[in-house]
Coordinates of C-alpha atoms and ligand atoms in Angstrom, one line a residue:
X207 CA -2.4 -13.2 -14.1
X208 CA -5.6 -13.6 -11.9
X209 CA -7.8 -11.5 -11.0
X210 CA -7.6 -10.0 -7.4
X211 CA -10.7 -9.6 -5.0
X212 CA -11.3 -6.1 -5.3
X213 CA -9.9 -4.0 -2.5
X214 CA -10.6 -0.6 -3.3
X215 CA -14.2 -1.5 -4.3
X216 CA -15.6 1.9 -2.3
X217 CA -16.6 2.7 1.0
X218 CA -18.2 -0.5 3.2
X219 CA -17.6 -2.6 -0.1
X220 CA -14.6 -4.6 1.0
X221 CA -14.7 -8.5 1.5
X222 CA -12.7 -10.7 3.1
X223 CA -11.1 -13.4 0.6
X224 CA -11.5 -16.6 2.7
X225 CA -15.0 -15.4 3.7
X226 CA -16.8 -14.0 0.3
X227 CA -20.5 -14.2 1.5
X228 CA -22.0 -10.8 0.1
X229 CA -23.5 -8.3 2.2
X230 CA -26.4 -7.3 0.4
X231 CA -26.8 -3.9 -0.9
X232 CA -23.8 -2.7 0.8
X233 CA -23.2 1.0 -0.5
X234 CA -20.9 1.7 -2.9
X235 CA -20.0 5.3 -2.9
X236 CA -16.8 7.3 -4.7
X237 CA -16.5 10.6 -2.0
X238 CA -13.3 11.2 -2.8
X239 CA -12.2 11.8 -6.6
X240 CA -8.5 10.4 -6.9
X241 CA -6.7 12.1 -10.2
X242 CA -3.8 10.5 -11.7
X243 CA -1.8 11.3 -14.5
X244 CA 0.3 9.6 -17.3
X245 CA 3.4 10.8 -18.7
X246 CA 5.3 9.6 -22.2
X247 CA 6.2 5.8 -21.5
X248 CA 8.9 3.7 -23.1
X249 CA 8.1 0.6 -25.5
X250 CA 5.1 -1.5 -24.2
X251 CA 6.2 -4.6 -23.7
X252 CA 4.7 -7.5 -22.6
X253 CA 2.3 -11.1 -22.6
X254 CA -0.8 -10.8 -20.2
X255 CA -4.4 -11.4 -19.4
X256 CA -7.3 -8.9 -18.7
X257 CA -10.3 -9.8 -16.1
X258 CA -13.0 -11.5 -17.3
X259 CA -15.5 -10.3 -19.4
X260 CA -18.3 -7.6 -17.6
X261 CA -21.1 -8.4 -20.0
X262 CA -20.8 -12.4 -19.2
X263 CA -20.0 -12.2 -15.9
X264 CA -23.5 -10.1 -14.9
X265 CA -25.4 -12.6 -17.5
X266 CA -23.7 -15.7 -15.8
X267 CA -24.4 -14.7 -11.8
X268 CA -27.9 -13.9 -13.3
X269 CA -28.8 -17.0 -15.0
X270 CA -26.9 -18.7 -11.8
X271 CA -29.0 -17.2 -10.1
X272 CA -32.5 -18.6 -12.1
X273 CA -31.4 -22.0 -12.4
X274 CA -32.2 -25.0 -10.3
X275 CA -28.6 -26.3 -8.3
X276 CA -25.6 -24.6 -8.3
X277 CA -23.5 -22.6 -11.0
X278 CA -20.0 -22.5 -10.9
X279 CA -18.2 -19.8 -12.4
X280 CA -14.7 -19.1 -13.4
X281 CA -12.9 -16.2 -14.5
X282 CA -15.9 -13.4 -13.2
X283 CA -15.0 -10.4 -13.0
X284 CA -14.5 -9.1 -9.6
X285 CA -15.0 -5.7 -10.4
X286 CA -17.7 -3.3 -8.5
X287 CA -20.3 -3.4 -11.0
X288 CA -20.3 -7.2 -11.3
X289 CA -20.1 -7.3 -7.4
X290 CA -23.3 -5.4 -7.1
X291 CA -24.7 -8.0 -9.4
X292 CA -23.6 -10.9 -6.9
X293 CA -24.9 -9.0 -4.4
X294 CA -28.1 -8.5 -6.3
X295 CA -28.7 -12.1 -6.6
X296 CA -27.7 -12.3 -2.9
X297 CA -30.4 -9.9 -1.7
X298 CA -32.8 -11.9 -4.0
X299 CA -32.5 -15.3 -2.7
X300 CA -29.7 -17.1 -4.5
X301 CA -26.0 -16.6 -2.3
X302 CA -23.8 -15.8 -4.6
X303 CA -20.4 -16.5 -2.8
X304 CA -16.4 -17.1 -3.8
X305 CA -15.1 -20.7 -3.1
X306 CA -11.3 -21.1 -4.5
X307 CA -11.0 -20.0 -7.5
X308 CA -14.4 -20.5 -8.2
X309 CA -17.8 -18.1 -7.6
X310 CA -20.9 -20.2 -7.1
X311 CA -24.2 -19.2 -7.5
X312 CA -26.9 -21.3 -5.7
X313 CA -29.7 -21.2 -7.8
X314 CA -33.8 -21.0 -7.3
X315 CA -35.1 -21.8 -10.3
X316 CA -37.0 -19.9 -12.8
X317 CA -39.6 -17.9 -10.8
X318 CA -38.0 -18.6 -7.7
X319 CA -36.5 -15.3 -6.4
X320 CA -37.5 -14.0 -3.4
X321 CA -38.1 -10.7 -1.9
X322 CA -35.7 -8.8 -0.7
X323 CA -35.0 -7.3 2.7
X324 CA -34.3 -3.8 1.4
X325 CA -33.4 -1.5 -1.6
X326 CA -30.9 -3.0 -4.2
X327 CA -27.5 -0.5 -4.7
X328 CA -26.5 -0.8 -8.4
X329 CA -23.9 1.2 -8.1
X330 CA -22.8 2.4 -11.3
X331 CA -24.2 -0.3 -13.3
X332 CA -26.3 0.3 -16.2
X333 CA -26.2 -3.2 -17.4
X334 CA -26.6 -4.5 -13.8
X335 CA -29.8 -2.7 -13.3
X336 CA -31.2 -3.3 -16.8
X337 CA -31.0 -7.0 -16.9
X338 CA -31.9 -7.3 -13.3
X339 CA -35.3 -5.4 -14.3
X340 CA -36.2 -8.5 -16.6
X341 CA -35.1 -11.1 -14.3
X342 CA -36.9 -9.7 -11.4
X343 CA -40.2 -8.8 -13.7
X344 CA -42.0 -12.8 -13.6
X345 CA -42.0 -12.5 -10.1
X346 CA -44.5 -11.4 -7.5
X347 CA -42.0 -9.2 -5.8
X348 CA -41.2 -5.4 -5.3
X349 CA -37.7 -4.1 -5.2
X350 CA -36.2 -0.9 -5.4
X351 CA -33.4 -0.2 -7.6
X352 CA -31.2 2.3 -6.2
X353 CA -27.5 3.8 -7.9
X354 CA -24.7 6.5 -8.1
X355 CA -25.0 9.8 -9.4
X356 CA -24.3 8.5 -12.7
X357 CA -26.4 5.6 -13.3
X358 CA -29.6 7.7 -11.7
X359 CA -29.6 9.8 -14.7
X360 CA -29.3 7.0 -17.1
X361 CA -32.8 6.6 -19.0
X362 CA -34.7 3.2 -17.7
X363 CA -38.0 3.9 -19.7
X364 CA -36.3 1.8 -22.6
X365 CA -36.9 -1.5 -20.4
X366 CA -39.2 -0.7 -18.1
X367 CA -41.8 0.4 -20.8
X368 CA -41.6 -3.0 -22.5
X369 CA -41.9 -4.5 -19.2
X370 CA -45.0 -2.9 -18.8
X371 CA -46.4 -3.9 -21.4
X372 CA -46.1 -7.4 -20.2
X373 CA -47.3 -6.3 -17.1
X374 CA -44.8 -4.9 -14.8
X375 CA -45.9 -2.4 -12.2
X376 CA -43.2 0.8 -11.7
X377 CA -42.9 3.1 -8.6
X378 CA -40.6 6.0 -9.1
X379 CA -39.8 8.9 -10.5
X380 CA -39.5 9.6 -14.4
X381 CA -38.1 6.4 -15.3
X382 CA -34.5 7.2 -13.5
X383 CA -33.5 5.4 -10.3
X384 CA -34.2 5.1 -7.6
X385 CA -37.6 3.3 -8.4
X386 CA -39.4 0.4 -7.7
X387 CA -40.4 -2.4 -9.3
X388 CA -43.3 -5.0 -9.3
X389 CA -43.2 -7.7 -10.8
X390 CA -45.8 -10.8 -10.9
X391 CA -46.0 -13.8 -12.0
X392 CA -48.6 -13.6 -14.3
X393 CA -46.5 -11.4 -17.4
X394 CA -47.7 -11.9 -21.2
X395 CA -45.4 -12.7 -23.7
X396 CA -44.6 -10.1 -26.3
X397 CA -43.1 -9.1 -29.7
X398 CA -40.9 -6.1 -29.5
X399 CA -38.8 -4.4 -31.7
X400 CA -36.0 -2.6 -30.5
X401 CA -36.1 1.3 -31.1
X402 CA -32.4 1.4 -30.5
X403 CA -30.0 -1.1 -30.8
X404 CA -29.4 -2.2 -27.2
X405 CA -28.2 -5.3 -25.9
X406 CA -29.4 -4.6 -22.5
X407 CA -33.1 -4.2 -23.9
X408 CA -33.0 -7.4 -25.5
X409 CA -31.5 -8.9 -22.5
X410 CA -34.1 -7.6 -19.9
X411 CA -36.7 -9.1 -22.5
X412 CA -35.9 -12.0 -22.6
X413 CA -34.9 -12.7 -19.2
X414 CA -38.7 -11.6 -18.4
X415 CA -39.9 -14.1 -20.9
X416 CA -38.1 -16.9 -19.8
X417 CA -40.4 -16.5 -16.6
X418 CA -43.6 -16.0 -19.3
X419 CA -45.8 -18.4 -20.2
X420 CA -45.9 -18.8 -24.1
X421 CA -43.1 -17.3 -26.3
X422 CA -41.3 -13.9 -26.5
X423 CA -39.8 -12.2 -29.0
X424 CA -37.2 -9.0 -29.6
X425 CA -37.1 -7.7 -33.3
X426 CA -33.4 -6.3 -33.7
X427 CA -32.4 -4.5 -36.8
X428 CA -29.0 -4.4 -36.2
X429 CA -26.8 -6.8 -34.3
X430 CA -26.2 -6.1 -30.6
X431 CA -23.9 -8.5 -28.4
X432 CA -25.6 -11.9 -28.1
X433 CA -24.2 -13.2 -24.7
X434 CA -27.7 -13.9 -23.5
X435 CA -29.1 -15.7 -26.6
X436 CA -25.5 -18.0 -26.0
X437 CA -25.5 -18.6 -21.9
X438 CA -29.4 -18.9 -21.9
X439 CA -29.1 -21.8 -24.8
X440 CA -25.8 -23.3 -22.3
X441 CA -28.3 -23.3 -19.2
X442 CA -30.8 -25.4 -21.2
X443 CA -33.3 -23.1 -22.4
X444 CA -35.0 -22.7 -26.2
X445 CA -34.0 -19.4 -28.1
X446 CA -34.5 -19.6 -31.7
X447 CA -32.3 -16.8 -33.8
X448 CA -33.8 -16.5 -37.6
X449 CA -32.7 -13.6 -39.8
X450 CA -34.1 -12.1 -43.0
X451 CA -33.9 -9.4 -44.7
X452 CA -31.3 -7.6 -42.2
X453 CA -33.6 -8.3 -39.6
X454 CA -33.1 -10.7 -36.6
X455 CA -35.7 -12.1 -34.0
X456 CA -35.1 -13.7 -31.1
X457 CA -37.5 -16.1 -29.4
X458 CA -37.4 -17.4 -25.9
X459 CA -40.0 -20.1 -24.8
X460 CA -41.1 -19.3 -21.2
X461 CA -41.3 -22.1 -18.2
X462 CA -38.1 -23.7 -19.3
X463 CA -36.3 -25.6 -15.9
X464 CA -32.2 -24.2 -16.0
X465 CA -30.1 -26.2 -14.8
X466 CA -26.8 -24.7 -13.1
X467 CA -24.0 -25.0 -15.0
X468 CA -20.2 -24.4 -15.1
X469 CA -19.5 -21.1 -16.5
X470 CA -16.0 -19.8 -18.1
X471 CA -15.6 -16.3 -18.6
X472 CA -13.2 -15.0 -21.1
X473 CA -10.9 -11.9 -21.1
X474 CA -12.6 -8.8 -21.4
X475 CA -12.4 -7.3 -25.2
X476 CA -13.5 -3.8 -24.1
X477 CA -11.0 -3.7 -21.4
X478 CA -8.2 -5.1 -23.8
X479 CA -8.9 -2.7 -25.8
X480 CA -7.1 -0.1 -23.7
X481 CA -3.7 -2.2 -23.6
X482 CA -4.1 -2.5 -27.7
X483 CA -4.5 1.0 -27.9
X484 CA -1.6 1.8 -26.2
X485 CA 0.6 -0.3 -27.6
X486 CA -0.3 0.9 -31.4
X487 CA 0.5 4.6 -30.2
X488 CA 3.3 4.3 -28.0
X489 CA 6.3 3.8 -30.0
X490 CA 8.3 0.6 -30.2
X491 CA 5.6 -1.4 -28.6
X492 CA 4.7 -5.2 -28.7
X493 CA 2.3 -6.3 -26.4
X494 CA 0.1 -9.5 -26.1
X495 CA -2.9 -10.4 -24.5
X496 CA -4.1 -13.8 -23.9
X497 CA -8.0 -15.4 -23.9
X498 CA -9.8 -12.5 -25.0
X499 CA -12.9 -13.0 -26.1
X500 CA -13.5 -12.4 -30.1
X501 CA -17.4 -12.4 -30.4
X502 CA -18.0 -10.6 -33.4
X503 CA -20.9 -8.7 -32.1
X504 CA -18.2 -7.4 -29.9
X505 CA -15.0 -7.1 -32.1
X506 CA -15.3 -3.4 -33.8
X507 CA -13.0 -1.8 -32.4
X508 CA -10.2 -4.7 -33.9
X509 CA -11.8 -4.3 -36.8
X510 CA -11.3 -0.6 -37.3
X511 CA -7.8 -0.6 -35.7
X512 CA -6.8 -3.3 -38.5
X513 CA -8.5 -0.9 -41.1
X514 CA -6.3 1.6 -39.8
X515 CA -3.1 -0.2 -40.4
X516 CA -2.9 -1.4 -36.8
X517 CA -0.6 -4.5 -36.3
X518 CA -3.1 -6.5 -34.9
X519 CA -3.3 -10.0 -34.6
X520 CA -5.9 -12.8 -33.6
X521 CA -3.9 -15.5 -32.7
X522 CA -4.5 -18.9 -31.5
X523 CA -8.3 -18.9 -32.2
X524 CA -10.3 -21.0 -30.0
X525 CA -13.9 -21.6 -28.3
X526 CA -14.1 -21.7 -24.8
X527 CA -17.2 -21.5 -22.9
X528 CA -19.6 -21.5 -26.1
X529 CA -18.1 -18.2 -27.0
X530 CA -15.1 -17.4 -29.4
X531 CA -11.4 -16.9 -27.5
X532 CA -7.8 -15.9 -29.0
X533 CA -4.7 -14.3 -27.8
X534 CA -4.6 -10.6 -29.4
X535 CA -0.7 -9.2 -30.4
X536 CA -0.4 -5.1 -31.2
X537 CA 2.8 -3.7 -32.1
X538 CA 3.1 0.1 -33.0
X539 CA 1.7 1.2 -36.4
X540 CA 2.0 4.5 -38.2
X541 CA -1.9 4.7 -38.4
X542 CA -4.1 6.4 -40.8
X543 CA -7.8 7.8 -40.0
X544 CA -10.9 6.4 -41.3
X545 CA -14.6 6.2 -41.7
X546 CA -16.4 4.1 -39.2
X547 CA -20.0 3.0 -40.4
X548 CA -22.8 4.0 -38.1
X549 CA -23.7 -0.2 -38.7
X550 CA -20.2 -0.9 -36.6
X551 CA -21.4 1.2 -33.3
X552 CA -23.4 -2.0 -31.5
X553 CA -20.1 -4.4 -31.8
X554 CA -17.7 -1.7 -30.2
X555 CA -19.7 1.4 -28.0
X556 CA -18.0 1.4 -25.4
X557 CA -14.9 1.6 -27.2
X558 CA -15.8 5.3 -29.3
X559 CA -13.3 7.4 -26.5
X560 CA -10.6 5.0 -26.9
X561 CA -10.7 4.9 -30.9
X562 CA -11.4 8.9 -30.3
X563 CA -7.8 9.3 -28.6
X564 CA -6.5 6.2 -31.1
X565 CA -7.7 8.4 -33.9
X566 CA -5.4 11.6 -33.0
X567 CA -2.2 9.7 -33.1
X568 CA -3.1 8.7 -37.1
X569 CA -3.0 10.5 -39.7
X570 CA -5.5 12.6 -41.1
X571 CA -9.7 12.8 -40.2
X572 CA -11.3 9.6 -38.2
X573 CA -14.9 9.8 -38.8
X574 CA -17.6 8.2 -36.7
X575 CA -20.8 7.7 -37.1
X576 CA -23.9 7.0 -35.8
X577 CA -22.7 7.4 -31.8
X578 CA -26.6 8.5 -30.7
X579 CA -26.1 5.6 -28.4
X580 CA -23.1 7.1 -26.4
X581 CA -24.6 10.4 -25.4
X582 CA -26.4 7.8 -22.5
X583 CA -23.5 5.8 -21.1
X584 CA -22.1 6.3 -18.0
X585 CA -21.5 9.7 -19.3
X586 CA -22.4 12.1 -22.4
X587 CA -19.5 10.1 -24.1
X588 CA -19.7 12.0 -27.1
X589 CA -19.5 15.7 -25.4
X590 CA -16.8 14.7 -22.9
X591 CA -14.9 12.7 -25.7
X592 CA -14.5 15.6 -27.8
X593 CA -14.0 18.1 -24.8
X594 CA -11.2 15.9 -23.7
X595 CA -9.6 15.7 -26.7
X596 CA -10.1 19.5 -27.4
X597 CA -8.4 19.9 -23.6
X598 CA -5.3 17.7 -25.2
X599 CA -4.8 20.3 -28.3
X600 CA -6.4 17.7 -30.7
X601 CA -8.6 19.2 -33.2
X602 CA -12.5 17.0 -32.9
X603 CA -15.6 17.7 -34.0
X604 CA -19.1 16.7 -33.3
X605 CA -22.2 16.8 -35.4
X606 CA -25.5 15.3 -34.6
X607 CA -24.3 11.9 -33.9
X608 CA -21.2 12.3 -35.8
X609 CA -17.7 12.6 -34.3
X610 CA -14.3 13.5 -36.5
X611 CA -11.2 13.8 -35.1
X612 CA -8.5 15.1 -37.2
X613 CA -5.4 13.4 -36.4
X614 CA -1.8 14.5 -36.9
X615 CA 0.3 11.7 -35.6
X616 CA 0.4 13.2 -32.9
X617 CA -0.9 14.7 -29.8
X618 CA -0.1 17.7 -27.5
X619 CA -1.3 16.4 -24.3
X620 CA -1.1 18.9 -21.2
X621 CA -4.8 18.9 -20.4
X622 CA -6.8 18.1 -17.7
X623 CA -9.5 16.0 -18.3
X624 CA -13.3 15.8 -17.0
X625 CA -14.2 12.3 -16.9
X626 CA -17.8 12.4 -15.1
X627 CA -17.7 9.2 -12.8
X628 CA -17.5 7.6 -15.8
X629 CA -14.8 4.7 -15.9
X630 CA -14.0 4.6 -20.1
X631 CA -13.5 8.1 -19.9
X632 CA -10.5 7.9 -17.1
X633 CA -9.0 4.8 -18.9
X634 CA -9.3 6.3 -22.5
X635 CA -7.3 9.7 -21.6
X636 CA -4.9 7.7 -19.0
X637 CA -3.9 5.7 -22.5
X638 CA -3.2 9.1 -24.9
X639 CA -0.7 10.9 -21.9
X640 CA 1.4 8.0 -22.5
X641 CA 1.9 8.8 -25.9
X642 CA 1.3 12.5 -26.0
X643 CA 3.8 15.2 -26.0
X644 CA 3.0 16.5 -22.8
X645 CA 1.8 14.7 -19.7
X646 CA -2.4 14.2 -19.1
X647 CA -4.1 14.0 -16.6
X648 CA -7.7 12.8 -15.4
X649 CA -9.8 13.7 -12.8
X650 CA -10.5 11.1 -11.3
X651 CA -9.8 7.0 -11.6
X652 CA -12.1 5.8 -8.4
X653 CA -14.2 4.5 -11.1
X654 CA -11.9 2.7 -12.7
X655 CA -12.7 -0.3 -10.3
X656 CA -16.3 -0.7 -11.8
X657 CA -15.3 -2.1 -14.8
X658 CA -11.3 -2.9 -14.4
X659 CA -9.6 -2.5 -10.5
X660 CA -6.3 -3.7 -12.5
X661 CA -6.2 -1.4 -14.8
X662 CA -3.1 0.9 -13.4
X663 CA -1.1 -2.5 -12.2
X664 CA -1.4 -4.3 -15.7
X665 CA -0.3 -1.0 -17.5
X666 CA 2.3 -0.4 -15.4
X667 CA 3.8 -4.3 -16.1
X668 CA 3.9 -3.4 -19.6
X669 CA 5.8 -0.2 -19.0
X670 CA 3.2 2.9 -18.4
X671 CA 4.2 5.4 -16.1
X672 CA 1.5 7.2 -14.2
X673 CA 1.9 10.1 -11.4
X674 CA -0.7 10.6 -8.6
X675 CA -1.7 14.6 -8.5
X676 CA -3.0 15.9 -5.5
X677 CA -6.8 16.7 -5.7
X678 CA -7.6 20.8 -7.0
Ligands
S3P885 C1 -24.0 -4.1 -22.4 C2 -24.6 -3.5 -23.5 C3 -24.2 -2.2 -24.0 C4 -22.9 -1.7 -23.4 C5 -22.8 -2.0 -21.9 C6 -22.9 -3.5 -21.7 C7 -24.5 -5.5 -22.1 O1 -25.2 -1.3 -23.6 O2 -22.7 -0.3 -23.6 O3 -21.5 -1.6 -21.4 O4 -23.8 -6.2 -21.3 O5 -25.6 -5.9 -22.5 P1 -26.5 -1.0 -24.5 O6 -27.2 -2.3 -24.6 O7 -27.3 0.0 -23.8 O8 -26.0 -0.5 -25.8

């Protein structure tokens, strides 16, 4: 299938197909919470493709954006958070616009943003506003960030304060949004060692230091997702990746010339990962899903689900775009729980409340570890995980940064769940009512389009069956 334009992309955010020019910091709000509610489904059935993948598609309109010429890209997810990235660029100087098939990106070159009009909405975008912090930091520009409820509690101090320190200026209150930042063209290159393992720290980095004179580095001590590292080496910069002794740094000479490029975006393995789930946990299932990408620093989840007897298979492996691509099959498995290393959390956090809900429908305790890291997603994950789940009559635990759940094959369902404007959440529960006893039913699926506006339709090809509630 292909991607649609997203219709339902919130209030003022809707854009004519055959005229996709970006109105810049156009609000993006979710008034109205829309709940919905899945009931038991019949065997899953089916072959498809999922939108492109979010993390690529942000890094792809971004490096568009600080290249020299035009990027093409194909397969980007037209989904609100990656919209408010196009936009983004938009506001900045470099139209990002659909032509066909195709987005293109018309480039500035490295250090060649400009200011913009007026604040920036981010919407609900954590990775959005993160990575835009380092690509707007070499430049002599001020822009304020602005974002939903959600995202302006997220914590920003974890890029802004390494930004600082290579001389970034920040207006603003406590290190949430909205704030505003200055950044020049005069930043020194540093050497910075992650305190947690984020991607989107890295990312922001070295996006600043490829506008830095001299060399930066980020010091990772466990692997996080490595999309930047890949489409800044396709764009024609120099990062060097050397590891020893389970450590990793990653250097990025400054002043490199991009060059736009043709981009390829793969299917998204975080949002694939809610089709997979079903189809292990709804009886009689088979389901298939084609061109999903299969970077290991983003393949946990498979990984776990295999370790758990899942009938899961990679099939077809291919490269596509400089990153790893294969068609995924899951038929139903009588699963069993497990112990998920703490190590494993950077390759599949956002998929902790879908394994959560997987992990009732095995057989005896799932336990996960090390989840610090989801308690500042779009939403305490671990608290509403575990409150979910306790709302379904499946037994969960949390301790410290631990999560157990004790499955039992099975789960009672029946429960209304809190998903705090946080997409995974609404997706995650969605998946169990199809398998549970009773019917379940979320709060609200308006964010669902910042991550995955085909969400219900693709579910509903393979056989789920949802029921719009009316608002309490
Ligand atoms: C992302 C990194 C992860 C992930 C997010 C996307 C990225 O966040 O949760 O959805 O594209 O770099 P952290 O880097 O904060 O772990």
């Amino acid at each position: 299938m292909r991607s649609t334009f997203p219709k339902s992309a919130g209030a003022g955010a809707v854009f004519p197909a055959a005229c996709p020019q970006l109105r810049p910091s156009a609000p993006v709000s979710h008034a109205d919470p829309t709940p919905l509610t899945s009931v038991s489904s019949g065997p899953l059935r089916g072959l498809l493709r999922v939108p492109g993948d979010k993390s690529i598609s942000h890094r792809a309109l971004m490096l568009g954006a600080l290249a020299t010429g035009k990027t093409r890209i194909r397969g980007l997810l037209e989904a609100e958070d990656v919209i408010n990235t196009a936009r983004a660029v938009t506001a900045l100087g470099a139209p990002a616009s659909k032509s066909g098939d195709v987005w293109e990106v018309l480039g500035r070159g490295t250090g060649g943003l400009a200011q913009p009009k007026g604040p920036i909405d981010f919407g609900n975008s954590g990775t959005g506003t993160r990575l835009m912090m380092g690509v707007i930091a070499p430049h002599d520009i001020s822009v304020s960030m602005v974002g939903d409820a959600s995202l302006s509690k997220r914590p920003m101090g974890r890029v802004l304060n390494p930004l600082r320190s290579m001389g970034v200026d920040v207006d603003g209150n406590g290190d949430r949004l909205p704030l505003t930042i200055r950044g020049t063209s005069r930043l020194v290159p540093i050497a910075y060692e992650l305190p947690v393992p984020s991607a989107q720290i890295k990312s922001a980095i070295l996006l600043a230091g490829l506008g830095t004179a001299g060399e930066t580095t980020v010091i990772e001590r466990e692997a996080t997702r490595d999309h930047t590292e890949r489409m800044l080496r396709h764009f024609g910069a120099s990062v060097s990746t050397v590891s020893d002794a389970g450590t990793t740094r990653i250097t990025v000479k400054g002043g490199a010339e991009l060059a736009g490029q043709d981009v390829t975006v793969p299917g998204d393995p975080s949002s694939a990962a809610f089709l997979i789930a079903a189809a292990l946990i709804v009886p009689g299932s088979d389901v298939t899903i084609e061109g999903v990408l299969v970077n290991p620093t983003r393949t946990g989840l498979y990984t776990t689900l295999v370790e758990m007897g899942g009938d899961v298979t990679f099939l077809n492996p291919r490269e596509e775009g400089g990153e790893p691509v294969a068609d995924i099959r899951a038929r139903f498995s009588r699963l069993k729980g497990v112990s998920v290393p703490a190590e494993r959390a950077p390759s599949m956090i956002d998929e902790y409340p879908m394994l959560a809900v997987t992990a009732a429908f095995a057989q005896g305790p799932t336990r996960m570890d090390g989840l610090g890291e989801l308690k500042v997603k779009e939403s305490d994950r671990l608290a509403a995980t575990a409150a979910g789940l306790a709302a379904n009559g499946v037994r969960a635990e949390v301790s410290g940064d631990t999560l157990t759940v004790h499955g039992a094959g099975r789960a009672p369902g029946g429960g209304r769940v809190a998903t705090h404007l946080d997409h995974r959440m609404a997706m995650s529960f969605l998946v169990m009512g199809l398998a549970s006893e009773a019917p379940v039913t979320v709060d609200d699926t308006a964010m669902i389009a910042t991550s995955f506006p085909e969400f219900r339709s693709l579910m509903a090809q393979i056989g789920a069956r949802f029921a719009p509630v009316e608002a309490p």
